Amino acid sequence: MGKPSSQKDRGKGSSFSLSYEGAAREPANHIKVGSGGFSFKGSTMALLALAVLALAGTGAYLALSGQNQGSPSTGSGAPSTSASAPSGGTGAAAPARSGSPTSATPEVGQAAGAQPAAVREHRKVVLRSGSNVDLDFTNGQPDIIFSLPANADDGYTIVGENGDLATVDGPATAESCAAATAFGFAIDQKNVRRGLTACVLTDENRVAALTVLGWQADDPNYAGGLSSVTMDVTTWEKPEGAA
């Protein structure tokens, strides 16, 4: 039978009293909760079932309390989780793109980005004894001259004046003439031939190509000396940004 709680037990508001007597009249176990006492008489299995129910009820209460308290924090945490996903180790990253490789210093006579050099002038030029021509075609200083060198034995020769002539291997193009280094070349009666080419670096820093089309070798003062030379001339624009 249950026993009334003592004055001491009634002073503890958080205690609960539970006692039981088994079939073999085992000594009563007593658990105090609240100010009242409760006695239970029955089998051990029944007591265990009652304890399980009590624990289940306590767990459900705690779960409900935790859910009510945790909902705001769960809601606020969701954006943080989704925002950090792209930067995680397993997130898909955009492939890095690299630009196409470009030369740090484009060749002289060639526009940036390896575009073909623009032709400034293309024409036929006839040089006669003592004449000259400005291959920039700006009515400026003459670049080549058909002159008679000092102590000349072979007559008139085409040489550089304010410009300079050079030979190149292969066709004379804007690129090959810009890269030419064999300056000091001259066209005279010994080397003149149809199709002979030469490059010219003008006084305005342009490049030009000469191709011999024909000549006259009837200088009365020099046997076999040149009296005129006809050439095909192409002058290219300076590279963009060049002085």
Coordinates of N, CA and C in Angstrom, one line a residue:
M1 N 0.9 -1.2 0.0 CA 0.0 0.0 0.0 C 0.9 1.2 0.0
G2 N 0.4 2.3 -0.6 CA 1.1 3.6 -0.6 C 1.1 4.2 0.8
K3 N 2.2 4.9 1.1 CA 2.4 5.5 2.4 C 2.3 7.0 2.1
P4 N 1.6 7.7 3.0 CA 1.6 9.2 2.9 C 3.0 9.8 3.0
S5 N 3.2 10.8 2.2 CA 4.5 11.5 2.2 C 4.7 12.2 3.5
S6 N 5.9 12.2 3.9 CA 6.3 13.0 5.1 C 6.4 14.4 4.9
Q7 N 6.5 15.2 6.0 CA 6.6 16.7 5.8 C 7.8 17.1 5.0
K8 N 8.9 16.3 5.2 CA 10.1 16.6 4.4 C 9.9 16.4 2.9
D9 N 9.2 15.2 2.6 CA 8.9 15.0 1.2 C 8.1 16.0 0.6
R10 N 7.0 16.5 1.3 CA 6.1 17.6 0.8 C 6.9 18.9 0.5
G11 N 8.0 19.1 1.1 CA 8.8 20.3 0.8 C 9.5 20.3 -0.4
K12 N 9.7 19.1 -1.1 CA 10.4 19.0 -2.3 C 9.5 19.0 -3.5
G13 N 9.3 20.1 -4.2 CA 8.3 20.1 -5.3 C 8.7 19.3 -6.5
S14 N 9.9 18.9 -6.6 CA 10.4 18.2 -7.8 C 10.5 16.7 -7.6
S15 N 10.0 16.1 -6.5 CA 10.1 14.7 -6.2 C 8.8 13.9 -6.5
F16 N 9.0 12.6 -6.7 CA 7.9 11.8 -7.0 C 8.2 10.4 -6.3
S17 N 7.1 9.9 -5.6 CA 7.3 8.6 -4.9 C 6.7 7.5 -5.6
L18 N 7.4 6.4 -5.8 CA 6.9 5.2 -6.5 C 7.4 4.0 -5.7
S19 N 6.5 3.1 -5.3 CA 6.9 1.9 -4.6 C 6.0 0.8 -5.1
Y20 N 6.6 -0.4 -5.1 CA 5.7 -1.5 -5.5 C 6.1 -2.7 -4.6
E21 N 5.2 -3.7 -4.6 CA 5.4 -5.0 -4.0 C 5.2 -6.1 -5.0
G22 N 6.2 -6.9 -5.2 CA 6.0 -7.9 -6.2 C 5.2 -9.1 -5.6
A23 N 5.1 -10.1 -6.4 CA 4.3 -11.3 -6.0 C 4.9 -12.0 -4.8
A24 N 6.2 -11.9 -4.7 CA 6.9 -12.5 -3.6 C 7.1 -11.6 -2.4
R25 N 6.4 -10.5 -2.5 CA 6.5 -9.4 -1.4 C 7.9 -9.0 -1.2
E26 N 8.5 -8.6 -2.3 CA 9.8 -8.0 -2.2 C 9.8 -6.7 -1.5
P27 N 10.9 -6.3 -1.0 CA 10.9 -5.0 -0.3 C 10.6 -3.9 -1.3
A28 N 9.8 -2.9 -0.8 CA 9.4 -1.9 -1.8 C 10.5 -0.9 -2.2
N29 N 10.6 -0.6 -3.5 CA 11.5 0.4 -4.0 C 10.8 1.7 -4.0
H30 N 11.5 2.8 -3.5 CA 10.8 4.0 -3.4 C 11.5 5.1 -4.1
I31 N 10.8 5.8 -5.0 CA 11.4 6.9 -5.8 C 10.5 8.1 -5.5
K32 N 11.1 9.2 -5.1 CA 10.3 10.4 -4.7 C 10.2 11.4 -5.8
V33 N 9.0 11.7 -6.2 CA 8.8 12.8 -7.1 C 7.6 13.6 -6.7
G34 N 7.7 14.9 -6.6 CA 6.5 15.7 -6.1 C 6.3 15.6 -4.7
S35 N 5.2 16.0 -4.2 CA 4.8 16.0 -2.8 C 4.0 14.9 -2.4
G36 N 3.6 14.1 -3.4 CA 2.8 12.9 -3.0 C 3.5 11.6 -3.3
G37 N 3.0 10.5 -2.8 CA 3.6 9.3 -3.0 C 2.7 8.4 -3.8
F38 N 3.3 7.4 -4.6 CA 2.5 6.5 -5.3 C 3.1 5.1 -5.1
S39 N 2.3 4.2 -4.8 CA 2.7 2.8 -4.6 C 2.1 1.9 -5.6
F40 N 2.9 1.0 -6.0 CA 2.4 0.1 -7.1 C 2.7 -1.3 -6.6
K41 N 1.6 -2.2 -6.8 CA 1.7 -3.5 -6.4 C 1.5 -4.4 -7.6
G42 N 2.5 -5.1 -8.0 CA 2.3 -6.0 -9.2 C 3.6 -6.6 -9.5
S43 N 3.7 -7.2 -10.7 CA 4.9 -7.9 -11.2 C 6.0 -6.9 -11.6
T44 N 7.2 -7.5 -11.6 CA 8.3 -6.7 -12.1 C 8.2 -6.2 -13.5
M45 N 7.6 -7.1 -14.4 CA 7.4 -6.7 -15.8 C 6.5 -5.5 -15.9
A46 N 5.5 -5.5 -15.1 CA 4.5 -4.4 -15.2 C 5.2 -3.1 -14.8
L47 N 6.1 -3.2 -13.8 CA 6.8 -2.0 -13.3 C 7.7 -1.5 -14.5
L48 N 8.4 -2.4 -15.1 CA 9.3 -2.1 -16.2 C 8.5 -1.4 -17.3
A49 N 7.3 -1.9 -17.6 CA 6.5 -1.3 -18.7 C 6.1 0.1 -18.3
L50 N 5.8 0.3 -17.0 CA 5.4 1.6 -16.6 C 6.6 2.6 -16.7
A51 N 7.8 2.1 -16.4 CA 9.0 2.9 -16.5 C 9.3 3.3 -17.9
V52 N 9.1 2.3 -18.8 CA 9.4 2.6 -20.2 C 8.4 3.7 -20.7
L53 N 7.1 3.6 -20.3 CA 6.2 4.6 -20.7 C 6.6 6.0 -20.2
A54 N 7.1 6.0 -19.0 CA 7.5 7.3 -18.4 C 8.7 7.8 -19.2
L55 N 9.6 7.0 -19.5 CA 10.8 7.5 -20.3 C 10.4 7.9 -21.7
A56 N 9.5 7.2 -22.3 CA 9.0 7.6 -23.6 C 8.3 8.9 -23.6
G57 N 7.5 9.1 -22.6 CA 6.8 10.4 -22.5 C 7.8 11.6 -22.3
T58 N 8.8 11.3 -21.4 CA 9.8 12.3 -21.2 C 10.6 12.7 -22.5
G59 N 10.9 11.6 -23.2 CA 11.7 11.8 -24.5 C 10.9 12.6 -25.5
A60 N 9.5 12.2 -25.6 CA 8.7 13.0 -26.5 C 8.6 14.4 -26.1
Y61 N 8.5 14.7 -24.8 CA 8.4 16.1 -24.4 C 9.7 16.8 -24.7
L62 N 10.9 16.2 -24.5 CA 12.1 16.8 -24.8 C 12.3 17.1 -26.3
A63 N 11.8 16.1 -27.1 CA 11.9 16.2 -28.5 C 11.1 17.4 -29.0
L64 N 9.9 17.5 -28.5 CA 9.0 18.6 -28.9 C 9.6 19.9 -28.5
S65 N 10.2 20.0 -27.3 CA 10.8 21.2 -26.8 C 12.0 21.6 -27.7
G66 N 12.8 20.6 -28.0 CA 14.0 20.8 -28.9 C 13.6 21.3 -30.3
Q67 N 12.5 20.7 -30.8 CA 12.1 21.1 -32.2 C 11.6 22.5 -32.2
N68 N 10.8 22.9 -31.2 CA 10.3 24.3 -31.1 C 11.5 25.3 -30.9
Q69 N 12.5 24.9 -30.2 CA 13.6 25.8 -30.0 C 14.6 25.8 -31.1
G70 N 14.7 24.7 -31.9 CA 15.7 24.6 -32.9 C 15.2 25.1 -34.3
S71 N 13.9 25.3 -34.5 CA 13.4 25.7 -35.8 C 14.0 27.0 -36.3
P72 N 14.1 28.1 -35.5 CA 14.7 29.3 -36.1 C 16.1 29.1 -36.5
S73 N 16.9 28.4 -35.7 CA 18.3 28.2 -36.0 C 18.4 27.4 -37.3
T74 N 17.5 26.4 -37.5 CA 17.6 25.5 -38.7 C 17.3 26.4 -39.9
G75 N 16.3 27.2 -39.8 CA 16.0 28.1 -41.0 C 17.1 29.0 -41.3
S76 N 17.8 29.6 -40.3 CA 18.8 30.5 -40.6 C 20.1 29.8 -41.1
G77 N 20.2 28.5 -40.7 CA 21.4 27.8 -41.2 C 21.4 27.4 -42.6
A78 N 20.2 27.2 -43.2 CA 20.1 26.6 -44.5 C 20.7 27.5 -45.6
P79 N 20.6 28.8 -45.6 CA 21.3 29.6 -46.6 C 22.7 29.5 -46.6
S80 N 23.3 29.4 -45.3 CA 24.7 29.2 -45.2 C 25.2 27.9 -45.8
T81 N 24.5 26.8 -45.6 CA 24.9 25.5 -46.2 C 24.9 25.6 -47.7
S82 N 23.8 26.2 -48.3 CA 23.7 26.2 -49.8 C 24.7 27.2 -50.4
A83 N 25.0 28.2 -49.7 CA 25.9 29.2 -50.2 C 27.4 28.7 -50.2
S84 N 27.7 27.8 -49.3 CA 29.1 27.3 -49.2 C 29.3 26.1 -50.1
A85 N 28.2 25.5 -50.7 CA 28.4 24.3 -51.5 C 29.3 24.6 -52.7
P86 N 29.1 25.7 -53.6 CA 29.9 25.8 -54.8 C 31.4 25.9 -54.5
S87 N 31.8 26.4 -53.3 CA 33.2 26.5 -53.1 C 33.8 25.3 -52.4
G88 N 33.0 24.3 -52.1 CA 33.5 23.1 -51.5 C 34.4 22.2 -52.4
G89 N 35.1 21.2 -51.8 CA 36.0 20.4 -52.6 C 35.3 19.6 -53.7
T90 N 34.0 19.3 -53.5 CA 33.2 18.5 -54.5 C 32.4 19.3 -55.4
G91 N 32.3 20.7 -55.2 CA 31.5 21.5 -56.0 C 32.1 21.6 -57.4
A92 N 31.3 21.8 -58.4 CA 31.7 21.9 -59.8 C 32.3 23.3 -60.0
A93 N 33.5 23.4 -60.5 CA 34.2 24.7 -60.7 C 34.2 25.0 -62.2
A94 N 34.0 26.2 -62.5 CA 34.1 26.7 -63.9 C 35.5 26.5 -64.4
P95 N 35.6 25.9 -65.6 CA 37.0 25.6 -66.2 C 37.7 26.9 -66.4
A96 N 39.0 26.9 -66.1 CA 39.8 28.1 -66.3 C 40.0 28.3 -67.8
R97 N 39.9 29.5 -68.2 CA 40.2 29.8 -69.6 C 41.4 30.6 -69.8
S98 N 42.1 30.3 -70.7 CA 43.3 31.1 -71.0 C 43.2 31.7 -72.3
G99 N 43.6 32.8 -72.4 CA 43.7 33.5 -73.6 C 44.7 32.9 -74.6
S100 N 44.5 33.2 -75.9 CA 45.5 32.7 -76.9 C 46.8 33.3 -76.7
P101 N 47.9 32.6 -76.8 CA 49.3 33.2 -76.6 C 49.6 34.2 -77.7
T102 N 50.2 35.3 -77.4 CA 50.6 36.3 -78.3 C 52.0 36.7 -78.1
S103 N 52.7 37.2 -79.2 CA 54.1 37.5 -79.1 C 54.2 38.8 -78.3
A104 N 55.2 38.9 -77.4 CA 55.3 40.1 -76.6 C 55.8 41.3 -77.5
T105 N 56.7 41.0 -78.5 CA 57.2 42.0 -79.4 C 57.0 41.6 -80.8
P106 N 55.9 42.0 -81.5 CA 55.7 41.6 -82.9 C 56.9 42.1 -83.8
E107 N 57.1 41.3 -84.9 CA 58.2 41.6 -85.8 C 58.0 43.0 -86.4
V108 N 59.1 43.7 -86.6 CA 59.0 45.0 -87.3 C 58.5 44.7 -88.7
G109 N 57.7 45.6 -89.2 CA 57.1 45.4 -90.5 C 55.9 44.6 -90.6
Q110 N 55.5 44.1 -89.4 CA 54.3 43.2 -89.3 C 53.4 43.8 -88.3
A111 N 52.1 43.9 -88.6 CA 51.2 44.5 -87.7 C 51.0 43.6 -86.5
A112 N 50.5 44.2 -85.4 CA 50.3 43.4 -84.2 C 49.2 42.4 -84.5
G113 N 49.3 41.2 -83.9 CA 48.4 40.1 -84.1 C 48.8 39.4 -85.4
A114 N 49.9 39.6 -86.0 CA 50.4 38.9 -87.2 C 49.5 39.1 -88.4
Q115 N 48.9 40.3 -88.5 CA 48.1 40.7 -89.6 C 49.1 41.1 -90.8
P116 N 48.7 40.8 -92.0 CA 49.6 41.1 -93.1 C 49.8 42.6 -93.2
A117 N 51.0 43.1 -93.5 CA 51.3 44.5 -93.6 C 50.5 45.1 -94.8
A118 N 50.1 46.3 -94.5 CA 49.3 47.0 -95.6 C 50.2 47.6 -96.6
V119 N 49.9 47.5 -97.9 CA 50.7 48.1 -99.0 C 50.4 49.6 -99.0
R120 N 51.4 50.4 -99.0 CA 51.3 51.8 -99.1 C 51.3 52.3 -100.5
E121 N 52.2 51.7 -101.3 CA 52.3 52.1 -102.7 C 52.8 50.9 -103.5
H122 N 52.3 50.7 -104.7 CA 52.8 49.7 -105.6 C 52.8 50.3 -107.0
R123 N 54.0 50.5 -107.6 CA 54.1 51.1 -108.9 C 55.3 50.7 -109.7
K124 N 55.4 51.1 -110.9 CA 56.6 50.9 -111.7 C 57.4 52.2 -111.7
V125 N 58.7 52.0 -111.5 CA 59.6 53.2 -111.4 C 60.7 53.0 -112.4
V126 N 61.0 54.1 -113.1 CA 62.2 54.1 -114.1 C 63.2 55.1 -113.6
L127 N 64.4 54.6 -113.3 CA 65.5 55.4 -112.9 C 66.5 55.6 -114.0
R128 N 66.8 56.8 -114.3 CA 67.8 57.2 -115.3 C 69.0 57.8 -114.7
S129 N 70.1 57.8 -115.4 CA 71.4 58.3 -114.9 C 71.2 59.6 -114.1
G130 N 71.6 59.6 -112.8 CA 71.5 60.8 -112.0 C 70.2 61.1 -111.3
S131 N 69.2 60.2 -111.5 CA 67.9 60.4 -110.9 C 67.8 59.7 -109.6
N132 N 66.8 60.0 -108.8 CA 66.5 59.4 -107.5 C 65.0 59.3 -107.3
V133 N 64.7 58.6 -106.2 CA 63.2 58.4 -105.9 C 63.0 58.3 -104.4
D134 N 61.9 58.9 -103.9 CA 61.5 58.8 -102.5 C 60.5 57.6 -102.5
L135 N 60.9 56.5 -101.9 CA 60.1 55.3 -101.8 C 59.0 55.4 -100.7
D136 N 59.0 56.5 -99.9 CA 57.9 56.7 -99.1 C 56.7 57.4 -99.8
F137 N 57.1 57.9 -101.0 CA 56.1 58.6 -101.8 C 55.4 59.8 -101.1
T138 N 56.2 60.5 -100.3 CA 55.7 61.7 -99.6 C 56.3 63.0 -100.1
N139 N 57.0 62.9 -101.2 CA 57.8 64.1 -101.7 C 58.8 64.5 -100.7
G140 N 59.4 63.5 -100.0 CA 60.4 63.9 -99.0 C 61.8 63.6 -99.6
Q141 N 62.6 63.1 -98.7 CA 64.0 62.9 -99.0 C 64.1 61.6 -99.9
P142 N 65.0 61.6 -101.0 CA 65.1 60.4 -101.8 C 65.8 59.3 -101.0
D143 N 65.3 58.1 -101.3 CA 65.8 56.9 -100.6 C 66.9 56.2 -101.4
I144 N 66.7 56.1 -102.7 CA 67.7 55.5 -103.5 C 68.1 56.5 -104.7
I145 N 69.3 56.3 -105.2 CA 69.7 57.2 -106.3 C 70.5 56.3 -107.3
F146 N 70.3 56.7 -108.6 CA 71.1 56.1 -109.7 C 72.2 57.0 -110.0
S147 N 73.3 56.7 -109.4 CA 74.4 57.7 -109.4 C 75.7 57.0 -109.9
L148 N 76.7 57.9 -110.1 CA 78.0 57.4 -110.6 C 79.0 57.5 -109.4
P149 N 79.4 56.4 -108.9 CA 80.2 56.4 -107.7 C 81.6 57.0 -108.1
A150 N 82.3 57.4 -107.0 CA 83.7 57.9 -107.2 C 84.6 56.8 -107.7
N151 N 85.4 57.1 -108.6 CA 86.4 56.1 -109.2 C 85.6 54.9 -109.8
A152 N 84.5 55.2 -110.3 CA 83.6 54.1 -110.9 C 84.2 53.6 -112.2
D153 N 84.3 52.3 -112.4 CA 84.8 51.8 -113.6 C 83.6 51.1 -114.4
D154 N 82.5 50.9 -113.7 CA 81.4 50.2 -114.3 C 80.1 51.1 -114.5
G155 N 80.3 52.4 -114.5 CA 79.2 53.3 -114.8 C 78.3 53.5 -113.6
Y156 N 77.1 53.9 -113.9 CA 76.1 54.2 -112.9 C 75.6 53.0 -112.1
T157 N 75.3 53.3 -110.9 CA 74.9 52.3 -109.9 C 73.7 52.7 -109.1
I158 N 72.8 51.8 -108.8 CA 71.7 52.2 -107.9 C 72.1 51.8 -106.5
V159 N 72.1 52.8 -105.6 CA 72.5 52.7 -104.2 C 71.6 53.4 -103.3
G160 N 71.7 53.2 -102.0 CA 70.9 53.9 -101.1 C 71.5 55.3 -100.9
E161 N 70.5 56.3 -100.7 CA 70.9 57.6 -100.4 C 70.5 58.0 -99.0
N162 N 69.3 58.3 -98.8 CA 68.8 58.5 -97.4 C 68.3 57.2 -96.8
G163 N 68.0 56.3 -97.8 CA 67.6 54.9 -97.4 C 68.8 54.0 -97.6
D164 N 68.6 52.7 -97.5 CA 69.6 51.7 -97.7 C 69.1 50.5 -98.4
L165 N 69.9 49.8 -99.2 CA 69.5 48.6 -99.9 C 70.1 47.4 -99.2
A166 N 69.3 46.3 -99.3 CA 69.8 45.0 -98.7 C 69.3 43.9 -99.6
T167 N 70.0 42.8 -99.5 CA 69.6 41.5 -100.1 C 69.0 40.6 -99.1
V168 N 68.1 39.7 -99.6 CA 67.4 38.7 -98.7 C 67.4 37.4 -99.5
D169 N 67.3 36.3 -98.7 CA 67.1 35.0 -99.3 C 65.7 34.8 -99.5
G170 N 65.3 34.4 -100.7 CA 63.9 34.1 -101.0 C 63.2 35.4 -101.5
P171 N 61.9 35.4 -101.5 CA 61.1 36.5 -102.0 C 61.3 37.7 -101.1
A172 N 61.2 38.9 -101.7 CA 61.3 40.2 -100.9 C 59.9 40.5 -100.5
T173 N 59.5 40.3 -99.2 CA 58.2 40.6 -98.7 C 58.4 41.6 -97.5
A174 N 57.2 42.0 -97.0 CA 57.3 43.0 -95.9 C 58.0 42.4 -94.7
E175 N 57.8 41.1 -94.5 CA 58.4 40.4 -93.3 C 59.9 40.2 -93.6
S176 N 60.3 39.7 -94.8 CA 61.7 39.4 -95.0 C 62.5 40.7 -95.1
C177 N 61.9 41.8 -95.7 CA 62.6 43.0 -95.8 C 62.8 43.7 -94.4
A178 N 61.8 43.5 -93.6 CA 61.9 44.1 -92.2 C 63.0 43.4 -91.4
A179 N 63.2 42.1 -91.7 CA 64.2 41.3 -91.0 C 65.6 41.4 -91.7
A180 N 65.7 42.1 -92.8 CA 67.0 42.1 -93.6 C 68.1 42.8 -92.7
T181 N 69.3 42.2 -93.0 CA 70.5 42.8 -92.3 C 71.7 43.1 -93.2
A182 N 71.6 42.5 -94.5 CA 72.7 42.6 -95.4 C 72.6 43.9 -96.2
F183 N 72.7 45.1 -95.5 CA 72.6 46.4 -96.1 C 73.9 46.8 -96.8
G184 N 73.9 47.8 -97.6 CA 75.0 48.2 -98.4 C 75.1 47.6 -99.8
F185 N 73.9 47.0 -100.2 CA 73.9 46.4 -101.5 C 73.7 47.5 -102.6
A186 N 74.2 47.2 -103.8 CA 74.1 48.1 -105.0 C 73.8 47.3 -106.2
I187 N 73.0 47.9 -107.1 CA 72.7 47.3 -108.4 C 73.5 48.0 -109.5
D188 N 74.3 47.1 -110.1 CA 75.2 47.7 -111.2 C 75.2 46.8 -112.4
Q189 N 76.0 47.1 -113.4 CA 76.0 46.3 -114.6 C 76.5 44.9 -114.4
K190 N 77.2 44.6 -113.3 CA 77.7 43.3 -113.1 C 76.7 42.3 -112.6
N191 N 75.7 42.8 -111.8 CA 74.8 41.9 -111.2 C 73.3 42.1 -111.6
V192 N 73.1 43.1 -112.5 CA 71.7 43.4 -112.9 C 71.2 42.2 -113.7
R193 N 70.0 41.8 -113.5 CA 69.3 40.8 -114.2 C 67.8 40.9 -114.0
R194 N 67.0 40.4 -114.9 CA 65.6 40.4 -114.7 C 65.2 39.5 -113.6
G195 N 64.3 40.1 -112.7 CA 63.9 39.4 -111.5 C 64.7 39.6 -110.3
L196 N 65.9 40.3 -110.4 CA 66.7 40.6 -109.2 C 65.8 41.4 -108.2
T197 N 65.9 41.0 -107.0 CA 65.2 41.8 -106.0 C 66.1 42.3 -104.9
A198 N 65.6 43.4 -104.3 CA 66.4 44.0 -103.2 C 65.4 44.7 -102.3
C199 N 65.7 44.8 -101.0 CA 64.9 45.5 -100.0 C 65.5 46.9 -99.8
V200 N 64.6 47.8 -99.4 CA 65.0 49.2 -99.0 C 64.4 49.5 -97.7
L201 N 65.2 50.0 -96.8 CA 64.7 50.6 -95.6 C 64.7 52.1 -95.8
T202 N 63.5 52.7 -95.8 CA 63.4 54.2 -96.1 C 63.8 55.1 -95.0
D203 N 64.0 56.3 -95.2 CA 64.3 57.3 -94.2 C 63.2 57.5 -93.2
E204 N 62.0 57.1 -93.6 CA 60.8 57.3 -92.7 C 60.4 55.9 -92.0
N205 N 61.4 55.0 -92.1 CA 61.3 53.7 -91.4 C 60.2 52.8 -92.0
R206 N 60.0 52.9 -93.3 CA 59.2 51.9 -94.0 C 60.1 51.0 -94.7
V207 N 59.5 49.8 -95.1 CA 60.2 48.9 -95.9 C 59.6 48.8 -97.3
A208 N 60.5 48.6 -98.3 CA 60.1 48.5 -99.7 C 60.9 47.4 -100.4
A209 N 60.3 46.9 -101.4 CA 60.9 45.9 -102.2 C 61.1 46.3 -103.7
L210 N 62.2 46.1 -104.2 CA 62.5 46.4 -105.7 C 62.6 45.1 -106.4
T211 N 62.0 45.0 -107.6 CA 62.2 43.9 -108.5 C 62.6 44.4 -109.9
V212 N 63.8 44.1 -110.4 CA 64.2 44.6 -111.7 C 63.4 43.9 -112.8
L213 N 62.8 44.8 -113.6 CA 62.0 44.4 -114.8 C 62.8 44.4 -116.1
G214 N 63.7 45.4 -116.2 CA 64.5 45.5 -117.4 C 65.5 46.7 -117.2
W215 N 66.4 46.9 -118.2 CA 67.4 48.0 -118.1 C 67.9 48.3 -119.5
Q216 N 68.6 49.4 -119.6 CA 69.3 49.9 -120.8 C 70.8 50.0 -120.4
A217 N 71.6 49.3 -121.3 CA 73.1 49.3 -121.0 C 73.7 50.0 -122.2
D218 N 73.5 51.3 -122.4 CA 74.0 52.0 -123.5 C 74.7 53.3 -123.1
D219 N 75.2 53.3 -122.0 CA 75.9 54.5 -121.5 C 77.1 54.8 -122.5
P220 N 77.2 55.9 -123.1 CA 78.3 56.2 -124.1 C 79.7 56.3 -123.4
N221 N 79.7 56.6 -122.1 CA 80.9 56.8 -121.4 C 81.5 55.6 -120.8
Y222 N 80.7 54.6 -120.7 CA 81.1 53.3 -120.0 C 80.6 52.2 -120.8
A223 N 81.5 51.4 -121.3 CA 81.1 50.2 -122.1 C 80.3 49.3 -121.3
G224 N 79.0 49.1 -121.7 CA 78.1 48.2 -121.0 C 77.5 48.8 -119.8
G225 N 77.8 50.1 -119.6 CA 77.3 50.8 -118.5 C 75.8 51.0 -118.6
L226 N 75.1 51.0 -117.4 CA 73.6 51.2 -117.3 C 73.3 52.6 -117.6
S227 N 72.2 52.8 -118.4 CA 71.7 54.2 -118.6 C 70.3 54.3 -117.9
S228 N 69.6 53.2 -117.7 CA 68.3 53.3 -117.1 C 68.0 51.9 -116.5
V229 N 67.2 51.9 -115.5 CA 66.7 50.6 -114.9 C 65.2 50.8 -114.6
T230 N 64.4 49.8 -115.0 CA 63.0 49.8 -114.8 C 62.7 48.8 -113.7
M231 N 62.0 49.2 -112.6 CA 61.7 48.3 -111.5 C 60.3 48.3 -111.1
D232 N 59.8 47.2 -110.5 CA 58.5 47.1 -109.9 C 58.8 47.4 -108.4
V233 N 58.1 48.4 -107.8 CA 58.3 48.8 -106.4 C 57.1 48.6 -105.6
T234 N 57.2 48.0 -104.4 CA 56.2 47.9 -103.4 C 56.7 48.5 -102.1
T235 N 55.9 49.5 -101.6 CA 56.3 50.0 -100.2 C 55.1 49.7 -99.3
W236 N 55.5 49.2 -98.1 CA 54.5 48.9 -97.1 C 54.4 49.9 -96.0
E237 N 53.2 50.0 -95.4 CA 53.0 50.9 -94.3 C 53.8 50.4 -93.1
K238 N 54.1 51.3 -92.2 CA 54.8 51.0 -91.0 C 53.9 50.2 -90.1
P239 N 54.4 49.3 -89.2 CA 53.5 48.6 -88.3 C 52.8 49.6 -87.4
E240 N 51.6 49.3 -86.9 CA 50.8 50.1 -86.1 C 51.6 50.4 -84.8
G241 N 51.7 51.7 -84.5 CA 52.5 52.0 -83.2 C 53.9 52.3 -83.4
A242 N 54.5 52.0 -84.7 CA 55.9 52.2 -84.9 C 56.2 53.7 -85.1
A243 N 57.4 54.1 -84.8 CA 57.7 55.5 -84.9 C 58.0 55.8 -86.4

